């Protein structure tokens, strides 16, 4: 039940903010099932079975399968946004802050690749109301990166003719790590984060 990387942040207990324990176990099982089979191909029976519970037990904690997806998506997007805000509001030059943001954002998508695939790629399965909520968080994510790049342009650290387009490219590059990262591969999450930070700084033509 569950993978080693299912924690949305750095908590010792995976998804520790989800209580009681039964609700957390169901959420962990849903992350694995959605990532493996896709949201639409996963049934509530699949999720309950992975959690070692009966289908009826699931409905005590979550009214619908979509409610589970929304909870996963909300927690994941909140954590991703927290990571970017910490870097954007941190000390240092724009180049240092952009590198820190990319390193942290990529590391999260690598370490939590199963969770991140669900968080980032199952958006269309949400109800219109829930989707609008998550889209608003994604706009905040975009704004955090765009602010750092704008700061770099203003300080003449960066040469970026198209800030919105470059922001989209940076975020897309980082998020895509969740698609291909393999924990048994040759690179660690930290190494991928460092590589991508260097690539992004080259992208914005950071001046020495």
Coordinates of C-alpha atoms in Angstrom, one line a residue:
X1 CA 0.0 0.0 0.0
X2 CA 1.5 3.3 -1.0
X3 CA 4.9 4.2 -2.4
X4 CA 8.0 5.5 -0.7
X5 CA 7.6 8.9 -2.3
X6 CA 4.0 9.7 -1.6
X7 CA 4.6 12.5 1.0
X8 CA 3.6 15.8 -0.5
X9 CA 6.2 17.7 1.5
X10 CA 8.9 16.8 3.9
X11 CA 6.8 15.3 6.6
X12 CA 7.9 12.1 8.3
X13 CA 4.4 10.8 8.0
X14 CA 3.1 10.6 4.5
X15 CA 0.2 13.0 4.0
X16 CA 0.4 13.7 7.7
X17 CA -2.2 16.6 7.5
X18 CA -4.9 14.1 6.5
X19 CA -6.7 12.6 9.4
X20 CA -7.9 10.2 10.7
X21 CA -5.6 7.4 9.7
X22 CA -8.2 5.6 7.6
X23 CA -8.7 8.7 5.5
X24 CA -5.0 9.1 5.0
X25 CA -4.6 5.4 4.0
X26 CA -7.4 5.8 1.4
X27 CA -5.7 9.0 0.0
X28 CA -2.3 7.2 -0.3
X29 CA -4.0 4.3 -2.0
X30 CA -5.8 6.7 -4.4
X31 CA -2.6 8.4 -5.3
X32 CA -1.0 5.1 -6.3
X33 CA -4.1 4.0 -8.2
X34 CA -4.6 7.2 -10.1
X35 CA -0.9 7.4 -11.0
X36 CA -0.9 3.7 -12.2
X37 CA -4.2 3.4 -13.9
X38 CA -5.4 7.0 -14.4
X39 CA -8.4 8.6 -12.6
X40 CA -11.1 7.4 -15.0
X41 CA -9.9 3.8 -15.0
X42 CA -9.7 3.6 -11.2
X43 CA -12.8 2.5 -9.2
X44 CA -13.6 3.2 -5.6
X45 CA -13.3 -0.6 -5.1
X46 CA -9.7 -0.4 -6.4
X47 CA -8.8 2.3 -3.9
X48 CA -10.4 0.6 -1.0
X49 CA -8.7 -2.7 -1.8
X50 CA -5.3 -1.0 -1.9
X51 CA -6.0 0.5 1.5
X52 CA -7.1 -2.8 2.9
X53 CA -10.6 -1.6 3.5
X54 CA -14.1 -2.3 2.2
X55 CA -15.7 0.0 -0.4
X56 CA -18.3 1.0 2.1
X57 CA -15.5 2.3 4.4
X58 CA -14.3 4.7 1.7
X59 CA -17.6 6.6 1.7
X60 CA -17.4 7.3 5.4
X61 CA -14.4 9.6 4.6
X62 CA -15.0 10.7 1.0
X63 CA -18.3 11.1 -0.6
X64 CA -17.0 10.5 -4.1
X65 CA -13.8 9.5 -6.0
X66 CA -13.6 13.1 -7.3
X67 CA -13.5 14.4 -3.7
X68 CA -10.4 12.2 -3.1
X69 CA -8.8 13.6 -6.3
X70 CA -9.6 17.2 -5.2
X71 CA -8.0 16.6 -1.8
X72 CA -4.8 15.2 -3.4
X73 CA -4.7 18.1 -5.9
X74 CA -5.3 20.8 -3.3
X75 CA -2.6 19.5 -0.9
X76 CA -0.1 19.0 -3.7
X77 CA -0.7 22.4 -5.3
X78 CA -0.5 24.2 -1.9
X79 CA 2.9 22.5 -1.2
X80 CA 4.2 23.3 -4.7
X81 CA 3.2 27.0 -4.3
X82 CA 4.8 27.1 -0.8
X83 CA 8.1 25.9 -2.3
X84 CA 8.0 28.6 -5.0
X85 CA 7.0 31.4 -2.6
X86 CA 9.8 30.5 -0.2
X87 CA 12.3 30.9 -3.0
X88 CA 10.7 34.0 -4.5
X89 CA 10.6 35.8 -1.2
X90 CA 14.0 34.6 -0.1
X91 CA 17.3 36.5 -0.1
X92 CA 19.7 36.9 -3.0
X93 CA 19.7 38.2 -6.5
X94 CA 17.0 37.3 -9.0
X95 CA 19.3 34.6 -10.5
X96 CA 19.9 33.1 -7.1
X97 CA 16.2 33.1 -6.3
X98 CA 15.3 31.6 -9.7
X99 CA 17.9 28.9 -9.3
X100 CA 16.6 28.1 -5.8
X101 CA 13.0 28.0 -7.0
X102 CA 13.8 25.7 -9.8
X103 CA 15.9 23.4 -7.7
X104 CA 13.2 23.1 -5.0
X105 CA 10.3 22.7 -7.5
X106 CA 12.1 20.1 -9.6
X107 CA 13.3 18.2 -6.5
X108 CA 9.7 18.0 -5.3
X109 CA 8.5 16.7 -8.6
X110 CA 11.2 14.1 -8.6
X111 CA 11.0 13.0 -5.0
X112 CA 7.2 12.9 -5.2
X113 CA 6.8 11.8 -8.8
X114 CA 3.8 9.5 -8.2
X115 CA 2.0 12.2 -6.4
X116 CA 3.1 14.9 -8.8
X117 CA 1.8 13.0 -11.8
X118 CA -1.7 12.9 -10.2
X119 CA -1.5 16.5 -9.0
X120 CA -0.3 18.0 -12.4
X121 CA -2.0 15.8 -15.0
X122 CA -5.5 14.8 -13.7
X123 CA -6.8 18.4 -13.5
X124 CA -9.6 17.8 -16.1
X125 CA -11.2 15.1 -14.0
X126 CA -12.2 17.6 -11.3
X127 CA -15.6 19.2 -11.1
X128 CA -15.8 22.7 -12.6
X129 CA -15.8 24.3 -9.1
X130 CA -12.8 22.3 -7.9
X131 CA -11.0 22.8 -11.2
X132 CA -11.5 26.6 -10.9
X133 CA -10.0 26.4 -7.4
X134 CA -6.9 24.5 -8.6
X135 CA -6.5 26.7 -11.7
X136 CA -6.4 29.8 -9.3
X137 CA -3.5 28.1 -7.4
X138 CA -1.7 27.4 -10.7
X139 CA -2.0 31.1 -11.6
X140 CA -0.3 31.9 -8.3
X141 CA 2.4 29.5 -9.2
X142 CA 2.9 31.2 -12.5
X143 CA 2.9 34.6 -10.8
X144 CA 5.6 33.6 -8.3
X145 CA 8.0 32.5 -11.1
X146 CA 7.1 35.5 -13.3
X147 CA 7.9 37.8 -10.4
X148 CA 11.4 36.5 -10.1
X149 CA 12.0 36.7 -13.8
X150 CA 10.6 40.3 -13.9
X151 CA 12.9 41.2 -11.0
X152 CA 15.9 39.8 -13.0
X153 CA 14.9 41.8 -16.1
X154 CA 14.5 45.0 -14.1
X155 CA 17.9 44.4 -12.5
X156 CA 19.5 43.7 -15.9
X157 CA 20.4 40.2 -14.7
X158 CA 18.2 38.5 -17.3
X159 CA 17.6 39.2 -21.0
X160 CA 14.0 37.9 -21.5
X161 CA 12.0 39.5 -24.3
X162 CA 8.9 37.4 -23.5
X163 CA 8.4 37.0 -19.7
X164 CA 5.1 35.2 -19.8
X165 CA 6.2 32.7 -22.4
X166 CA 9.5 32.1 -20.6
X167 CA 7.6 31.6 -17.3
X168 CA 5.5 29.0 -19.0
X169 CA 8.5 27.2 -20.4
X170 CA 10.3 27.1 -17.1
X171 CA 7.3 25.7 -15.3
X172 CA 6.6 23.2 -18.0
X173 CA 10.2 22.0 -17.9
X174 CA 10.0 21.5 -14.1
X175 CA 6.6 19.8 -14.0
X176 CA 7.6 17.3 -16.8
X177 CA 10.1 15.8 -14.4
X178 CA 7.2 13.9 -12.8
X179 CA 6.5 12.1 -16.0
X180 CA 10.0 10.5 -16.5
X181 CA 11.8 10.5 -13.1
X182 CA 12.8 7.0 -12.0
X183 CA 13.9 6.6 -8.4
X184 CA 16.1 3.7 -9.6
X185 CA 17.7 5.9 -12.3
X186 CA 21.2 7.3 -12.4
X187 CA 20.3 10.8 -11.1
X188 CA 19.0 11.8 -7.7
X189 CA 16.3 14.4 -7.2
X190 CA 19.0 16.8 -6.0
X191 CA 21.1 16.3 -9.1
X192 CA 18.1 16.8 -11.4
X193 CA 17.3 20.0 -9.5
X194 CA 20.8 21.3 -9.9
X195 CA 20.8 20.4 -13.6
X196 CA 17.5 22.1 -14.3
X197 CA 18.5 25.2 -12.3
X198 CA 21.5 25.6 -14.5
X199 CA 19.5 25.1 -17.6
X200 CA 16.9 27.7 -16.6
X201 CA 19.6 30.3 -15.9
X202 CA 21.0 29.7 -19.3
X203 CA 17.5 30.0 -20.7
X204 CA 17.0 33.5 -19.2
X205 CA 20.6 34.5 -20.3
X206 CA 21.7 35.3 -16.8
X207 CA 24.6 37.7 -17.0
X208 CA 27.7 37.3 -14.8

